[in-house]
mmCIF file of C-alpha atoms in Angstrom:
data_model
loop_
_atom_site.group_PDB
_atom_site.id
_atom_site.type_symbol
_atom_site.label_atom_id
_atom_site.label_comp_id
_atom_site.label_asym_id
_atom_site.label_seq_id
_atom_site.Cartn_x
_atom_site.Cartn_y
_atom_site.Cartn_z
ATOM 1 C CA UNK A 27 126.976 69.327 82.241
ATOM 2 C CA UNK A 28 129.288 66.444 83.070
ATOM 3 C CA UNK A 29 129.745 64.735 86.440
ATOM 4 C CA UNK A 30 132.935 66.758 86.887
ATOM 5 C CA UNK A 31 131.294 70.151 86.206
ATOM 6 C CA UNK A 32 130.298 72.168 83.130
ATOM 7 C CA UNK A 33 131.032 70.641 79.748
ATOM 8 C CA UNK A 34 133.647 72.435 77.676
ATOM 9 C CA UNK A 35 130.929 73.927 75.460
ATOM 10 C CA UNK A 36 128.976 75.425 78.396
ATOM 11 C CA UNK A 37 129.795 78.981 79.482
ATOM 12 C CA UNK A 38 131.155 79.574 82.939
ATOM 13 C CA UNK A 39 128.795 81.692 85.005
ATOM 14 C CA UNK A 40 125.168 81.382 85.964
ATOM 15 C CA UNK A 41 122.106 80.310 83.993
ATOM 16 C CA UNK A 42 118.756 82.077 84.322
ATOM 17 C CA UNK A 43 115.485 80.822 82.888
ATOM 18 C CA UNK A 44 114.097 77.489 81.775
ATOM 19 C CA UNK A 45 115.929 74.646 80.132
ATOM 20 C CA UNK A 46 114.740 75.113 76.538
ATOM 21 C CA UNK A 47 116.192 73.445 73.475
ATOM 22 C CA UNK A 48 117.293 76.702 71.830
ATOM 23 C CA UNK A 49 120.727 77.976 72.850
ATOM 24 C CA UNK A 50 120.577 80.589 75.600
ATOM 25 C CA UNK A 51 121.497 84.209 75.065
ATOM 26 C CA UNK A 52 124.881 84.942 76.645
ATOM 27 C CA UNK A 53 124.900 88.136 78.695
ATOM 28 C CA UNK A 54 128.085 89.838 79.808
ATOM 29 C CA UNK A 55 127.449 92.149 82.746
ATOM 30 C CA UNK A 56 129.522 95.230 83.484
ATOM 31 C CA UNK A 57 131.964 94.884 86.375
ATOM 32 C CA UNK A 58 129.897 97.533 88.219
ATOM 33 C CA UNK A 59 126.758 95.358 88.157
ATOM 34 C CA UNK A 60 128.739 92.313 89.264
ATOM 35 C CA UNK A 61 130.129 94.342 92.176
ATOM 36 C CA UNK A 62 126.730 95.774 93.170
ATOM 37 C CA UNK A 63 125.062 92.341 93.194
ATOM 38 C CA UNK A 64 127.120 89.850 95.192
ATOM 39 C CA UNK A 65 126.795 86.419 93.668
ATOM 40 C CA UNK A 66 126.181 87.788 90.161
ATOM 41 C CA UNK A 67 128.448 86.295 87.518
ATOM 42 C CA UNK A 68 130.069 88.350 84.779
ATOM 43 C CA UNK A 69 128.678 85.889 82.194
ATOM 44 C CA UNK A 70 125.036 84.809 82.445
ATOM 45 C CA UNK A 71 123.120 82.439 80.158
ATOM 46 C CA UNK A 72 119.472 83.503 79.729
ATOM 47 C CA UNK A 73 116.877 81.137 78.277
ATOM 48 C CA UNK A 74 113.690 82.264 76.563
ATOM 49 C CA UNK A 75 114.081 86.048 76.579
ATOM 50 C CA UNK A 76 112.259 87.379 73.515
ATOM 51 C CA UNK A 77 113.285 91.011 74.043
ATOM 52 C CA UNK A 78 115.777 93.029 76.068
ATOM 53 C CA UNK A 79 112.894 93.846 78.462
ATOM 54 C CA UNK A 80 112.384 90.095 79.036
ATOM 55 C CA UNK A 81 116.105 89.681 79.642
ATOM 56 C CA UNK A 82 116.162 92.520 82.201
ATOM 57 C CA UNK A 83 113.160 90.948 83.971
ATOM 58 C CA UNK A 84 114.972 87.580 84.113
ATOM 59 C CA UNK A 85 118.073 89.231 85.569
ATOM 60 C CA UNK A 86 115.937 91.103 88.114
ATOM 61 C CA UNK A 87 114.217 87.864 89.167
ATOM 62 C CA UNK A 88 117.647 86.413 89.960
ATOM 63 C CA UNK A 89 119.126 89.613 91.410
ATOM 64 C CA UNK A 90 116.333 91.852 92.788
ATOM 65 C CA UNK A 91 117.039 95.498 92.077
ATOM 66 C CA UNK A 92 119.148 94.892 88.965
ATOM 67 C CA UNK A 93 116.367 96.131 86.655
ATOM 68 C CA UNK A 94 116.353 99.466 88.518
ATOM 69 C CA UNK A 95 120.091 99.816 87.856
ATOM 70 C CA UNK A 96 119.640 99.118 84.131
ATOM 71 C CA UNK A 97 116.294 100.877 83.464
ATOM 72 C CA UNK A 98 114.656 104.118 84.528
ATOM 73 C CA UNK A 99 111.001 104.737 85.406
ATOM 74 C CA UNK A 100 109.824 105.448 81.797
ATOM 75 C CA UNK A 101 110.803 102.460 81.358
ATOM 76 C CA UNK A 102 113.857 102.746 79.142
ATOM 77 C CA UNK A 103 117.514 101.840 79.434
ATOM 78 C CA UNK A 104 119.206 104.415 81.662
ATOM 79 C CA UNK A 105 121.326 107.082 79.953
ATOM 80 C CA UNK A 106 124.480 105.880 81.697
ATOM 81 C CA UNK A 107 123.916 102.240 80.651
ATOM 82 C CA UNK A 108 124.421 100.674 77.233
ATOM 83 C CA UNK A 109 122.978 97.378 76.049
ATOM 84 C CA UNK A 110 124.316 95.765 72.885
ATOM 85 C CA UNK A 111 122.694 92.758 71.213
ATOM 86 C CA UNK A 112 124.929 91.031 68.668
ATOM 87 C CA UNK A 113 127.053 94.187 68.442
ATOM 88 C CA UNK A 114 124.188 96.662 67.870
ATOM 89 C CA UNK A 115 122.962 99.160 70.454
ATOM 90 C CA UNK A 116 119.612 98.007 71.806
ATOM 91 C CA UNK A 117 116.453 99.326 73.462
ATOM 92 C CA UNK A 118 114.077 97.404 75.708
ATOM 93 C CA UNK A 119 112.011 96.462 72.623
ATOM 94 C CA UNK A 120 114.976 94.954 70.758
ATOM 95 C CA UNK A 121 114.325 91.282 69.954
ATOM 96 C CA UNK A 122 116.779 88.659 71.169
ATOM 97 C CA UNK A 123 117.485 85.620 69.020
ATOM 98 C CA UNK A 124 118.466 82.297 70.618
ATOM 99 C CA UNK A 125 122.215 82.285 71.213
ATOM 100 C CA UNK A 126 122.497 86.090 71.027
ATOM 101 C CA UNK A 127 125.612 87.759 72.400
ATOM 102 C CA UNK A 128 124.627 90.586 74.759
ATOM 103 C CA UNK A 129 126.680 93.176 76.641
ATOM 104 C CA UNK A 130 125.293 95.349 79.449
ATOM 105 C CA UNK A 131 127.846 98.070 80.086
ATOM 106 C CA UNK A 132 128.129 101.319 81.968
ATOM 107 C CA UNK A 133 128.594 104.284 79.652
ATOM 108 C CA UNK A 134 131.891 106.116 79.710
ATOM 109 C CA UNK A 135 131.667 109.875 79.748
ATOM 110 C CA UNK A 136 133.751 112.822 80.686
ATOM 111 C CA UNK A 137 135.688 115.581 79.129
#
């Protein structure tokens, strides 16, 4: 962070979690989630999430109710949601490395 705002290397958006030394995971939220949660940014930096479940909990702490939109009561990722970690489809147990690139998207279906 510079006095004039974020440094060129920092992502635009919001940051959730502590200020650790490892690079944060960068989460790109679906436009639907951004619309449903006013104030949510499309790009979120998450510190210290060891798994997708940890990441969802961090998002829910910042935006109460977001976990219920991403996960069902089992708990598992909802059928109409897709989470990708570094390009691979993920479950709640999927580990997240520091600096991971994560997408949370609504599934596209139809006929």
